[in-house]
Amino acid sequence: MAALDLNAPQADLAQDAAALDAIWRDPPGIRGFLTTVDHKRIAARYLVTTLALLVIAGILALDMRLQLSQPGLERMGPQAYNEAFTLHGSTMLFLVSVPVMEAMAIWLVPLMLGQRNLAYPRLTAYSYWLYLGGVLMLWVPHALGITPDLGWFQYPPLSGPAYGPGHRVDIWAQMITFTEVAALAASVNVAVTILKMRPPGMTLARMPLFLWAMLVTSVMTVLALPAVMLATSLLIADRLVSTQFFSPGAGGDVLLFQHIFWFFGHPEVYIIFIPAVGFVSAIVETFTRRAVFGYTVQVLAIISVGLLAFGLWVHHMFAVGLPRLGASFYTAASMAIALPIGLQIFSWIATIASGRPRFDTPLLWVTGFIATFVIGGLSGVMTASAPLDLQLTDTYFVVAHLHYVLIGGALFPLFGALTYWFPKATGRIMSEGWGKIAFWLVFVGFNIGFFPMHLLGLMGMPRRIYTYPAEAGWGTLNLVATAGMLIASLGAAIIVANAVISLRWGRRAGVDPWGGATLEWSCASPPPPWNFAATPVVASLTPGWEPPPRAVMTGLSLENREVLVTSVGDAVPEHRQPSPGPSIWPLLTALATALLFVGSIFTPWAVVWGSIPVAAALIGWFWPRTRPEEAQAEAP
Amino acid sequence: MPGDTAGLEALRPRVVGDLSGLPRDVIGMRNLNSWGLVGFMLIEGMGFGLAAASVLYLASQGAGWPPGGVLPPDHLFGLIFTLGLLASEWPNRWLARRAHDHDLRAMRWGMVLMTLFGLALIGVRAFEFMHLNVHWAANAYGSVIWLLMVLHTTHLVTDVADTAVQAGWLFRRRIEEKQYSGAVDNCAYWDFVVVTWLPLYALIYWMPRLWGPA
């Protein structure tokens, strides 16, 4: 790395900024809206959509909680209840949890790398439009009264052609296809950006833990999501063209669906959780004023969680009748994953204990996360044991467990992260006072709401029932659970109000309101379309805490969009890559893809004829455009 | 809306290096687009792998592979296709080297040759489909054999279409620097189509012969 030479001639960065503005700014108005490839604008769309769905699916949960608050209520019938939990689960898993983490990565990864965009800007846009297609695929038919009703996993034979007539199952299956293609596109984008576009000096050993978390998550996504696409494609084929994958009468097997589905489904849990681990490390670092204790342990733990996550899917299937050895193996594997996660928890506690913690709202969410996630982890170790799981499966114990790990493990860190990065994205700080009130309401309400479900499960209350008789004796605990949910909902409403009000009237943030250690805190808030006027040079794990002057490099084009590509291991600058500008083709390609997906619900020929518009759109996308300097070079 | 830059001045950025001397167009694994290609190969490779695992899983259910009364696929067209596919690697690798060395003339005609080669292979593939000796709706064995064939054929057709479109672009009067790395990447994708076929060929044509009825 170049030594810092304070006498070197200094480029006029302010003048560069004016030139950059001309080439990186989106066209104005609707045209800019439809063609933008700015990772920040696309991430904002992704975030707004996912958070809106979080609220909507949360209201559905509240509706179900009200239904169960007393025995024998008839305000919802069994069909409405089935639809409610299917919509809630499918939305939360496929349309909220995974995409919201992708959204954070799309926004944050280039900023943390001191880059101007992701590796494949048009793919980012395509990813969002397809994701939006998935949202519409589930919710438009719901508005028309056609709602999937078989849970978020839709097992055959119930979802097969014999027992699942109509199009409810197909709608669910194609919603998956939309969202998974979107997530795959985002993941390849994020992984390549982290591997090949790190700033000079940011070797793998100096990479912020959030980037490690997103790298592992993205690779996991690439390896896990093809499984669910295969599962749903086989299901659609069974329903549409009478293949026999899941028909036992013709040599098929219903458990094949469960195996393929959970080969995706278990890594999925960690695809949601590992980004949250990244948020936690970033927040802990900033609010304790020290680098995270045990950096190497954290990195190795993230990688081993990523690997182990692929070896435990069968623990979702203990009740289907497995060979003894199989059950024992998956019990052991499921318990083993608690070790690396335990190491991470100890590292964070050590960081907080040995640092100078400042309990602002983001760190409060992290402490809430640690407490809640440890409880969820312990109930996870319990259900990992095959004999115990046989008793607990399909009871409210599992409902309690999964919400402790998903809300406590992923949403609490996400709320912390939203509070933490809100000033960077908007230029305003959210109210700390209201932030703390909201945290305590959500944290206390959540625990009142979900802890009793452990007991209800142990008492034998099954999942997915729309009501229960008074004699069962579950009424009181259910009422407590509903009350807890109402308290948490009040907290959630305060978070939304706080964000909306702060957007307009919040305190001005400046470049670095929290004293962050990573590179995103050294550009304007909100960052301009080109993010950084010059490429930062990194010399430590915490570049934001190095005293000024800050080393930067210049020389990327001021006439065309360009990004810096560096080597995988040591981030040595290798070449300058042209970066595509605004384009309508991602939207057109997504529309063509949507036509194919929707059509294939009705006829297999949609796959054949639908591929023609997709191919045409892709040809438009990749149509060679001569760069100005190439045209000049070859002009006579 | 201009961002809040309060505090930016205090960082006093110092220019320590100049990136303008770096090359703009590179070929191979230093190019970002090649990394994207690797990503998509991983995704599709997982798809192939899981489909192959489904074959083994269904076969292990004990109804025989193929189930009684069903003949394995005929050998002839599968063999022609496989040998033809392997032979296509020779012009394919040659084309990749010529593209790497910026030999535009060789690259143009190499892409045309590969398109024709691909079209011929698609023709043979059509005959393979006619000689699978099982319909996809007959039983799970038939379904999964068709699954492997359709998955691979999708990749075959996609790459031949890619090659044809790129070949067309190469015959313009002036071509961009990125066409060279694009051609190299296209050859790498053809390698993927060839390599993934080999285990699928074994599963489709040989496994039913070795496993046999229950």
mmCIF file of N, CA and C in Angstrom, chain A residues 2 4 6 10 13 120 192 196 222-223 226-227 230 241-245 250-253 255-256 259-260 263 510-511 522 524-526 548-555 562 564 568 574-578 619 622-624 626-627 629-630 634, chain B residues 1 3-8 10-20 22-26 29-33 35-36 39-40 42-43 46-47 50-51 54 57-58 61 136-140 143-144 147 165 169 172 174-179:
data_model
loop_
_atom_site.group_PDB
_atom_site.id
_atom_site.type_symbol
_atom_site.label_atom_id
_atom_site.label_comp_id
_atom_site.label_asym_id
_atom_site.label_seq_id
_atom_site.Cartn_x
_atom_site.Cartn_y
_atom_site.Cartn_z
ATOM 1 N N ALA A 2 0.412 2.248 -0.695
ATOM 2 C CA ALA A 2 1.207 3.473 -0.817
ATOM 3 C C ALA A 2 1.364 4.151 0.547
ATOM 4 N N LEU A 4 1.725 7.297 3.048
ATOM 5 C CA LEU A 4 1.008 8.562 3.049
ATOM 6 C C LEU A 4 1.990 9.698 2.778
ATOM 7 N N LEU A 6 2.202 13.479 2.400
ATOM 8 C CA LEU A 6 1.375 14.659 2.585
ATOM 9 C C LEU A 6 1.754 15.780 1.624
ATOM 10 N N GLN A 10 -2.404 17.561 -4.586
ATOM 11 C CA GLN A 10 -3.752 17.163 -4.208
ATOM 12 C C GLN A 10 -4.751 17.513 -5.294
ATOM 13 N N LEU A 13 -10.993 17.668 -4.958
ATOM 14 C CA LEU A 13 -12.091 16.704 -4.855
ATOM 15 C C LEU A 13 -13.443 17.369 -5.056
ATOM 16 N N TYR A 120 -23.152 -5.428 -10.242
ATOM 17 C CA TYR A 120 -24.081 -5.562 -11.381
ATOM 18 C C TYR A 120 -25.298 -4.676 -11.143
ATOM 19 N N VAL A 192 -20.171 -11.036 -5.216
ATOM 20 C CA VAL A 192 -19.087 -10.612 -6.110
ATOM 21 C C VAL A 192 -18.586 -9.226 -5.703
ATOM 22 N N LYS A 196 -14.709 -8.805 -4.961
ATOM 23 C CA LYS A 196 -13.885 -8.176 -6.003
ATOM 24 C C LYS A 196 -13.857 -6.651 -5.969
ATOM 25 N N VAL A 222 -27.055 -18.702 -2.574
ATOM 26 C CA VAL A 222 -26.796 -19.290 -3.887
ATOM 27 C C VAL A 222 -26.909 -20.808 -3.823
ATOM 28 N N LEU A 223 -26.484 -21.402 -2.705
ATOM 29 C CA LEU A 223 -26.500 -22.861 -2.611
ATOM 30 C C LEU A 223 -27.844 -23.410 -2.129
ATOM 31 N N PRO A 226 -31.773 -22.731 -4.856
ATOM 32 C CA PRO A 226 -32.177 -23.625 -5.948
ATOM 33 C C PRO A 226 -33.044 -24.775 -5.449
ATOM 34 N N ALA A 227 -32.858 -25.196 -4.194
ATOM 35 C CA ALA A 227 -33.634 -26.329 -3.678
ATOM 36 C C ALA A 227 -35.119 -25.993 -3.627
ATOM 37 N N LEU A 230 -36.577 -25.901 -6.996
ATOM 38 C CA LEU A 230 -36.789 -27.243 -7.530
ATOM 39 C C LEU A 230 -38.051 -27.853 -6.917
ATOM 40 N N VAL A 241 -48.749 -30.873 -15.414
ATOM 41 C CA VAL A 241 -48.532 -31.799 -16.529
ATOM 42 C C VAL A 241 -48.499 -33.242 -16.052
ATOM 43 N N SER A 242 -49.050 -33.492 -14.846
ATOM 44 C CA SER A 242 -49.245 -34.859 -14.348
ATOM 45 C C SER A 242 -47.968 -35.658 -14.203
ATOM 46 N N THR A 243 -46.840 -35.006 -13.870
ATOM 47 C CA THR A 243 -45.687 -35.822 -13.471
ATOM 48 C C THR A 243 -46.028 -36.502 -12.148
ATOM 49 N N GLN A 244 -45.180 -37.456 -11.739
ATOM 50 C CA GLN A 244 -45.542 -38.290 -10.586
ATOM 51 C C GLN A 244 -44.523 -38.202 -9.451
ATOM 52 N N PHE A 245 -43.826 -37.060 -9.360
ATOM 53 C CA PHE A 245 -42.753 -36.966 -8.360
ATOM 54 C C PHE A 245 -43.242 -37.309 -6.956
ATOM 55 N N ALA A 250 -47.361 -44.140 -8.058
ATOM 56 C CA ALA A 250 -46.602 -44.295 -9.302
ATOM 57 C C ALA A 250 -45.100 -44.197 -9.037
ATOM 58 N N GLY A 251 -44.688 -44.652 -7.860
ATOM 59 C CA GLY A 251 -43.254 -44.688 -7.573
ATOM 60 C C GLY A 251 -42.709 -43.389 -7.019
ATOM 61 N N GLY A 252 -43.566 -42.372 -6.858
ATOM 62 C CA GLY A 252 -43.105 -41.113 -6.284
ATOM 63 C C GLY A 252 -43.099 -41.170 -4.765
ATOM 64 N N ASP A 253 -42.720 -40.057 -4.126
ATOM 65 C CA ASP A 253 -42.612 -40.085 -2.681
ATOM 66 C C ASP A 253 -42.849 -38.685 -2.130
ATOM 67 N N LEU A 255 -42.205 -37.578 0.776
ATOM 68 C CA LEU A 255 -41.112 -37.069 1.618
ATOM 69 C C LEU A 255 -40.009 -36.421 0.796
ATOM 70 N N LEU A 256 -39.935 -36.784 -0.501
ATOM 71 C CA LEU A 256 -38.943 -36.132 -1.353
ATOM 72 C C LEU A 256 -39.149 -34.616 -1.306
ATOM 73 N N HIS A 259 -37.758 -33.291 1.941
ATOM 74 C CA HIS A 259 -36.289 -33.243 1.945
ATOM 75 C C HIS A 259 -35.785 -32.043 1.157
ATOM 76 N N ILE A 260 -36.289 -31.884 -0.066
ATOM 77 C CA ILE A 260 -35.786 -30.774 -0.883
ATOM 78 C C ILE A 260 -36.174 -29.447 -0.246
ATOM 79 N N PHE A 263 -34.015 -28.802 2.751
ATOM 80 C CA PHE A 263 -32.619 -28.566 2.377
ATOM 81 C C PHE A 263 -32.430 -27.070 2.112
ATOM 82 N N GLY A 510 -25.218 15.092 10.276
ATOM 83 C CA GLY A 510 -23.821 15.242 9.887
ATOM 84 C C GLY A 510 -23.320 13.939 9.294
ATOM 85 N N VAL A 511 -22.025 13.920 9.035
ATOM 86 C CA VAL A 511 -21.457 12.759 8.358
ATOM 87 C C VAL A 511 -21.400 11.541 9.287
ATOM 88 N N SER A 522 -17.882 8.029 6.316
ATOM 89 C CA SER A 522 -17.045 9.101 5.786
ATOM 90 C C SER A 522 -17.564 9.616 4.444
ATOM 91 N N ALA A 524 -21.239 11.795 2.699
ATOM 92 C CA ALA A 524 -22.338 12.662 3.127
ATOM 93 C C ALA A 524 -23.553 11.843 3.546
ATOM 94 N N SER A 525 -24.446 12.466 4.355
ATOM 95 C CA SER A 525 -25.678 11.809 4.792
ATOM 96 C C SER A 525 -26.871 12.614 4.272
ATOM 97 N N PRO A 526 -27.705 12.110 3.409
ATOM 98 C CA PRO A 526 -27.556 10.848 2.671
ATOM 99 C C PRO A 526 -26.448 10.960 1.635
ATOM 100 N N PRO A 548 -7.349 11.811 11.081
ATOM 101 C CA PRO A 548 -7.138 12.427 9.775
ATOM 102 C C PRO A 548 -5.665 12.813 9.640
ATOM 103 N N PRO A 549 -5.131 13.032 8.458
ATOM 104 C CA PRO A 549 -5.834 12.986 7.186
ATOM 105 C C PRO A 549 -6.134 11.559 6.721
ATOM 106 N N ARG A 550 -7.234 11.430 5.965
ATOM 107 C CA ARG A 550 -7.642 10.144 5.415
ATOM 108 C C ARG A 550 -7.015 9.937 4.039
ATOM 109 N N ALA A 551 -6.406 8.748 3.867
ATOM 110 C CA ALA A 551 -5.802 8.437 2.570
ATOM 111 C C ALA A 551 -6.888 8.050 1.564
ATOM 112 N N VAL A 552 -6.805 8.616 0.371
ATOM 113 C CA VAL A 552 -7.737 8.250 -0.707
ATOM 114 C C VAL A 552 -6.954 8.106 -2.005
ATOM 115 N N MET A 553 -7.589 7.480 -2.989
ATOM 116 C CA MET A 553 -6.999 7.416 -4.321
ATOM 117 C C MET A 553 -7.975 8.037 -5.307
ATOM 118 N N THR A 554 -7.449 8.688 -6.319
ATOM 119 C CA THR A 554 -8.295 9.246 -7.375
ATOM 120 C C THR A 554 -7.904 8.577 -8.691
ATOM 121 N N GLY A 555 -8.583 8.950 -9.738
ATOM 122 C CA GLY A 555 -8.184 8.452 -11.055
ATOM 123 C C GLY A 555 -9.264 7.648 -11.749
ATOM 124 N N GLU A 562 -17.609 4.479 -13.572
ATOM 125 C CA GLU A 562 -16.551 3.483 -13.463
ATOM 126 C C GLU A 562 -16.447 3.053 -12.016
ATOM 127 N N LEU A 564 -13.953 0.495 -9.191
ATOM 128 C CA LEU A 564 -12.632 -0.104 -9.023
ATOM 129 C C LEU A 564 -12.774 -1.581 -8.703
ATOM 130 N N VAL A 568 -9.003 -10.592 -4.850
ATOM 131 C CA VAL A 568 -9.865 -11.207 -3.848
ATOM 132 C C VAL A 568 -9.232 -11.209 -2.460
ATOM 133 N N GLU A 574 -6.836 -3.782 -9.413
ATOM 134 C CA GLU A 574 -6.537 -4.551 -10.621
ATOM 135 C C GLU A 574 -6.949 -3.826 -11.889
ATOM 136 N N HIS A 575 -8.200 -3.383 -11.926
ATOM 137 C CA HIS A 575 -8.608 -2.638 -13.103
ATOM 138 C C HIS A 575 -9.827 -1.785 -12.800
ATOM 139 N N ARG A 576 -10.146 -0.913 -13.782
ATOM 140 C CA ARG A 576 -11.325 -0.067 -13.675
ATOM 141 C C ARG A 576 -12.396 -0.689 -14.544
ATOM 142 N N GLN A 577 -13.582 -0.889 -13.961
ATOM 143 C CA GLN A 577 -14.644 -1.537 -14.726
ATOM 144 C C GLN A 577 -15.718 -0.504 -15.036
ATOM 145 N N PRO A 578 -16.143 -0.409 -16.317
ATOM 146 C CA PRO A 578 -17.275 0.471 -16.612
ATOM 147 C C PRO A 578 -18.497 0.002 -15.834
ATOM 148 N N ILE A 619 -31.775 -9.726 -24.768
ATOM 149 C CA ILE A 619 -30.941 -9.241 -25.874
ATOM 150 C C ILE A 619 -30.886 -7.717 -25.826
ATOM 151 N N PHE A 622 -28.460 -6.685 -23.014
ATOM 152 C CA PHE A 622 -27.027 -6.860 -23.257
ATOM 153 C C PHE A 622 -26.584 -6.263 -24.590
ATOM 154 N N TRP A 623 -27.492 -5.593 -25.293
ATOM 155 C CA TRP A 623 -27.137 -5.027 -26.597
ATOM 156 C C TRP A 623 -25.891 -4.157 -26.458
ATOM 157 N N PRO A 624 -24.872 -4.395 -27.301
ATOM 158 C CA PRO A 624 -23.615 -3.676 -27.113
ATOM 159 C C PRO A 624 -23.788 -2.184 -27.364
ATOM 160 N N THR A 626 -21.463 1.167 -27.594
ATOM 161 C CA THR A 626 -20.073 1.624 -27.680
ATOM 162 C C THR A 626 -19.846 2.764 -26.699
ATOM 163 N N ARG A 627 -18.774 2.662 -25.921
ATOM 164 C CA ARG A 627 -18.468 3.745 -24.988
ATOM 165 C C ARG A 627 -17.864 4.911 -25.774
ATOM 166 N N GLU A 629 -15.317 6.816 -25.442
ATOM 167 C CA GLU A 629 -13.879 6.863 -25.735
ATOM 168 C C GLU A 629 -13.500 5.790 -26.755
ATOM 169 N N GLU A 630 -14.298 4.716 -26.836
ATOM 170 C CA GLU A 630 -14.021 3.710 -27.860
ATOM 171 C C GLU A 630 -14.374 4.255 -29.236
ATOM 172 N N GLU A 634 -11.693 5.010 -32.498
ATOM 173 C CA GLU A 634 -11.756 4.350 -33.787
ATOM 174 C C GLU A 634 -12.223 5.289 -34.905
ATOM 175 N N MET B 1 -31.541 16.751 -3.579
ATOM 176 C CA MET B 1 -31.348 17.061 -2.153
ATOM 177 C C MET B 1 -29.887 16.820 -1.812
ATOM 178 N N GLY B 3 -26.686 16.069 0.312
ATOM 179 C CA GLY B 3 -26.508 15.372 1.584
ATOM 180 C C GLY B 3 -25.850 16.272 2.611
ATOM 181 N N ASP B 4 -26.026 15.904 3.884
ATOM 182 C CA ASP B 4 -25.403 16.638 4.973
ATOM 183 C C ASP B 4 -23.915 16.294 4.992
ATOM 184 N N THR B 5 -23.067 17.298 4.738
ATOM 185 C CA THR B 5 -21.630 17.012 4.660
ATOM 186 C C THR B 5 -20.882 17.532 5.883
ATOM 187 N N ALA B 6 -21.635 17.952 6.931
ATOM 188 C CA ALA B 6 -20.969 18.465 8.134
ATOM 189 C C ALA B 6 -20.030 17.396 8.696
ATOM 190 N N GLY B 7 -18.753 17.711 8.780
ATOM 191 C CA GLY B 7 -17.795 16.748 9.302
ATOM 192 C C GLY B 7 -16.910 16.161 8.225
ATOM 193 N N LEU B 8 -17.299 16.376 6.973
ATOM 194 C CA LEU B 8 -16.520 15.787 5.886
ATOM 195 C C LEU B 8 -15.155 16.477 5.757
ATOM 196 N N ALA B 10 -13.367 17.748 8.033
ATOM 197 C CA ALA B 10 -12.439 17.389 9.098
ATOM 198 C C ALA B 10 -11.628 16.146 8.763
ATOM 199 N N LEU B 11 -12.116 15.359 7.805
ATOM 200 C CA LEU B 11 -11.391 14.127 7.467
ATOM 201 C C LEU B 11 -10.147 14.425 6.627
ATOM 202 N N ARG B 12 -10.090 15.625 6.065
ATOM 203 C CA ARG B 12 -8.933 16.082 5.281
ATOM 204 C C ARG B 12 -8.382 14.995 4.359
ATOM 205 N N PRO B 13 -9.162 14.591 3.350
ATOM 206 C CA PRO B 13 -8.695 13.520 2.466
ATOM 207 C C PRO B 13 -7.374 13.871 1.795
ATOM 208 N N ARG B 14 -6.463 12.917 1.764
ATOM 209 C CA ARG B 14 -5.161 13.096 1.139
ATOM 210 C C ARG B 14 -5.019 12.089 0.019
ATOM 211 N N VAL B 15 -4.726 12.544 -1.167
ATOM 212 C CA VAL B 15 -4.598 11.622 -2.299
ATOM 213 C C VAL B 15 -3.242 10.922 -2.226
ATOM 214 N N VAL B 16 -3.270 9.605 -2.114
ATOM 215 C CA VAL B 16 -2.014 8.847 -1.995
ATOM 216 C C VAL B 16 -1.761 7.984 -3.221
ATOM 217 N N GLY B 17 -2.662 7.981 -4.162
ATOM 218 C CA GLY B 17 -2.431 7.127 -5.315
ATOM 219 C C GLY B 17 -3.367 7.504 -6.448
ATOM 220 N N ASP B 18 -2.996 7.080 -7.644
ATOM 221 C CA ASP B 18 -3.754 7.410 -8.839
ATOM 222 C C ASP B 18 -4.151 6.109 -9.529
ATOM 223 N N LEU B 19 -5.448 5.946 -9.751
ATOM 224 C CA LEU B 19 -5.944 4.700 -10.337
ATOM 225 C C LEU B 19 -6.097 4.806 -11.849
ATOM 226 N N SER B 20 -5.809 5.973 -12.413
ATOM 227 C CA SER B 20 -6.148 6.171 -13.823
ATOM 228 C C SER B 20 -5.273 5.324 -14.744
ATOM 229 N N LEU B 22 -4.747 2.170 -14.384
ATOM 230 C CA LEU B 22 -5.182 0.761 -14.414
ATOM 231 C C LEU B 22 -5.879 0.453 -15.728
ATOM 232 N N PRO B 23 -5.758 -0.793 -16.204
ATOM 233 C CA PRO B 23 -6.446 -1.151 -17.446
ATOM 234 C C PRO B 23 -7.958 -1.114 -17.264
ATOM 235 N N ARG B 24 -8.676 -0.937 -18.390
ATOM 236 C CA ARG B 24 -10.137 -0.874 -18.308
ATOM 237 C C ARG B 24 -10.801 -2.168 -18.709
ATOM 238 N N ASP B 25 -10.194 -2.907 -19.607
ATOM 239 C CA ASP B 25 -10.866 -4.118 -20.057
ATOM 240 C C ASP B 25 -9.940 -5.293 -19.850
ATOM 241 N N VAL B 26 -10.379 -6.241 -19.066
ATOM 242 C CA VAL B 26 -9.555 -7.415 -18.807
ATOM 243 C C VAL B 26 -10.381 -8.650 -19.135
ATOM 244 N N MET B 29 -10.754 -14.301 -15.134
ATOM 245 C CA MET B 29 -11.286 -14.187 -13.783
ATOM 246 C C MET B 29 -11.014 -12.831 -13.134
ATOM 247 N N ARG B 30 -10.309 -11.917 -13.813
ATOM 248 C CA ARG B 30 -10.195 -10.581 -13.246
ATOM 249 C C ARG B 30 -11.398 -9.745 -13.641
ATOM 250 N N ASN B 31 -12.143 -10.184 -14.626
ATOM 251 C CA ASN B 31 -13.311 -9.436 -15.090
ATOM 252 C C ASN B 31 -14.516 -9.729 -14.179
ATOM 253 N N LEU B 32 -15.207 -8.682 -13.785
ATOM 254 C CA LEU B 32 -16.359 -8.854 -12.890
ATOM 255 C C LEU B 32 -17.420 -9.758 -13.486
ATOM 256 N N ASN B 33 -17.656 -9.616 -14.802
ATOM 257 C CA ASN B 33 -18.736 -10.392 -15.408
ATOM 258 C C ASN B 33 -18.467 -11.882 -15.343
ATOM 259 N N TRP B 35 -17.105 -13.368 -12.914
ATOM 260 C CA TRP B 35 -17.495 -13.796 -11.565
ATOM 261 C C TRP B 35 -19.000 -13.992 -11.467
ATOM 262 N N GLY B 36 -19.739 -13.143 -12.130
ATOM 263 C CA GLY B 36 -21.187 -13.318 -12.151
ATOM 264 C C GLY B 36 -21.555 -14.648 -12.791
ATOM 265 N N GLY B 39 -21.119 -17.364 -10.426
ATOM 266 C CA GLY B 39 -22.245 -17.386 -9.498
ATOM 267 C C GLY B 39 -23.433 -18.128 -10.085
ATOM 268 N N PHE B 40 -23.743 -17.830 -11.346
ATOM 269 C CA PHE B 40 -24.904 -18.482 -11.941
ATOM 270 C C PHE B 40 -24.641 -19.954 -12.234
ATOM 271 N N LEU B 42 -22.897 -21.805 -10.225
ATOM 272 C CA LEU B 42 -23.102 -22.429 -8.907
ATOM 273 C C LEU B 42 -24.591 -22.684 -8.671
ATOM 274 N N ILE B 43 -25.409 -21.682 -8.986
ATOM 275 C CA ILE B 43 -26.857 -21.815 -8.792
ATOM 276 C C ILE B 43 -27.379 -22.984 -9.628
ATOM 277 N N MET B 46 -26.158 -26.370 -8.485
ATOM 278 C CA MET B 46 -26.933 -26.866 -7.342
ATOM 279 C C MET B 46 -28.239 -27.481 -7.830
ATOM 280 N N GLY B 47 -28.866 -26.819 -8.787
ATOM 281 C CA GLY B 47 -30.109 -27.352 -9.351
ATOM 282 C C GLY B 47 -29.892 -28.743 -9.933
ATOM 283 N N LEU B 50 -29.204 -31.295 -7.068
ATOM 284 C CA LEU B 50 -30.385 -31.707 -6.308
ATOM 285 C C LEU B 50 -31.297 -32.577 -7.155
ATOM 286 N N ALA B 51 -31.379 -32.286 -8.453
ATOM 287 C CA ALA B 51 -32.179 -33.145 -9.332
ATOM 288 C C ALA B 51 -31.558 -34.539 -9.375
ATOM 289 N N SER B 54 -32.391 -36.344 -6.318
ATOM 290 C CA SER B 54 -33.774 -36.819 -6.357
ATOM 291 C C SER B 54 -33.869 -38.144 -7.112
ATOM 292 N N TYR B 57 -32.715 -40.752 -4.727
ATOM 293 C CA TYR B 57 -33.700 -40.927 -3.665
ATOM 294 C C TYR B 57 -34.885 -41.754 -4.164
ATOM 295 N N LEU B 58 -35.412 -41.390 -5.331
ATOM 296 C CA LEU B 58 -36.580 -42.108 -5.856
ATOM 297 C C LEU B 58 -36.220 -43.549 -6.189
ATOM 298 N N GLN B 61 -36.382 -45.997 -3.403
ATOM 299 C CA GLN B 61 -37.675 -46.338 -2.820
ATOM 300 C C GLN B 61 -38.088 -47.776 -3.139
ATOM 301 N N TRP B 136 -43.296 -38.777 -19.256
ATOM 302 C CA TRP B 136 -43.086 -38.189 -17.923
ATOM 303 C C TRP B 136 -44.219 -38.471 -16.948
ATOM 304 N N ALA B 137 -45.423 -38.708 -17.499
ATOM 305 C CA ALA B 137 -46.562 -38.911 -16.608
ATOM 306 C C ALA B 137 -46.762 -40.378 -16.247
ATOM 307 N N ALA B 138 -45.918 -41.264 -16.812
ATOM 308 C CA ALA B 138 -46.141 -42.694 -16.584
ATOM 309 C C ALA B 138 -45.846 -43.079 -15.140
ATOM 310 N N ASN B 139 -44.736 -42.627 -14.623
ATOM 311 C CA ASN B 139 -44.343 -42.954 -13.253
ATOM 312 C C ASN B 139 -43.248 -41.988 -12.811
ATOM 313 N N ALA B 140 -42.846 -42.090 -11.543
ATOM 314 C CA ALA B 140 -41.858 -41.135 -11.010
ATOM 315 C C ALA B 140 -40.524 -41.282 -11.729
ATOM 316 N N SER B 143 -40.839 -39.268 -14.764
ATOM 317 C CA SER B 143 -40.857 -37.841 -14.441
ATOM 318 C C SER B 143 -39.443 -37.317 -14.228
ATOM 319 N N VAL B 144 -38.644 -38.090 -13.492
ATOM 320 C CA VAL B 144 -37.343 -37.547 -13.100
ATOM 321 C C VAL B 144 -36.337 -37.648 -14.253
ATOM 322 N N LEU B 147 -37.115 -34.741 -16.191
ATOM 323 C CA LEU B 147 -36.629 -33.548 -15.478
ATOM 324 C C LEU B 147 -35.167 -33.277 -15.830
ATOM 325 N N VAL B 165 -26.555 -14.994 -30.912
ATOM 326 C CA VAL B 165 -26.716 -13.543 -30.783
ATOM 327 C C VAL B 165 -25.349 -12.858 -30.760
ATOM 328 N N TRP B 169 -23.540 -10.048 -33.290
ATOM 329 C CA TRP B 169 -22.928 -8.778 -32.877
ATOM 330 C C TRP B 169 -21.505 -8.627 -33.416
ATOM 331 N N ARG B 172 -20.664 -6.790 -36.860
ATOM 332 C CA ARG B 172 -20.805 -5.361 -37.099
ATOM 333 C C ARG B 172 -19.436 -4.799 -37.495
ATOM 334 N N ARG B 174 -17.701 -2.323 -36.354
ATOM 335 C CA ARG B 174 -16.826 -1.971 -35.251
ATOM 336 C C ARG B 174 -17.299 -2.720 -34.017
ATOM 337 N N ILE B 175 -16.412 -3.377 -33.311
ATOM 338 C CA ILE B 175 -16.899 -4.063 -32.123
ATOM 339 C C ILE B 175 -16.198 -3.528 -30.881
ATOM 340 N N GLU B 176 -16.891 -3.664 -29.747
ATOM 341 C CA GLU B 176 -16.372 -3.120 -28.500
ATOM 342 C C GLU B 176 -15.381 -4.100 -27.885
ATOM 343 N N GLU B 177 -14.522 -3.532 -27.061
ATOM 344 C CA GLU B 177 -13.519 -4.327 -26.363
ATOM 345 C C GLU B 177 -14.171 -5.459 -25.555
ATOM 346 N N LYS B 178 -15.339 -5.177 -24.953
ATOM 347 C CA LYS B 178 -15.940 -6.168 -24.055
ATOM 348 C C LYS B 178 -16.459 -7.403 -24.795
ATOM 349 N N GLN B 179 -16.557 -7.322 -26.143
ATOM 350 C CA GLN B 179 -17.003 -8.499 -26.891
ATOM 351 C C GLN B 179 -16.012 -9.659 -26.739
#
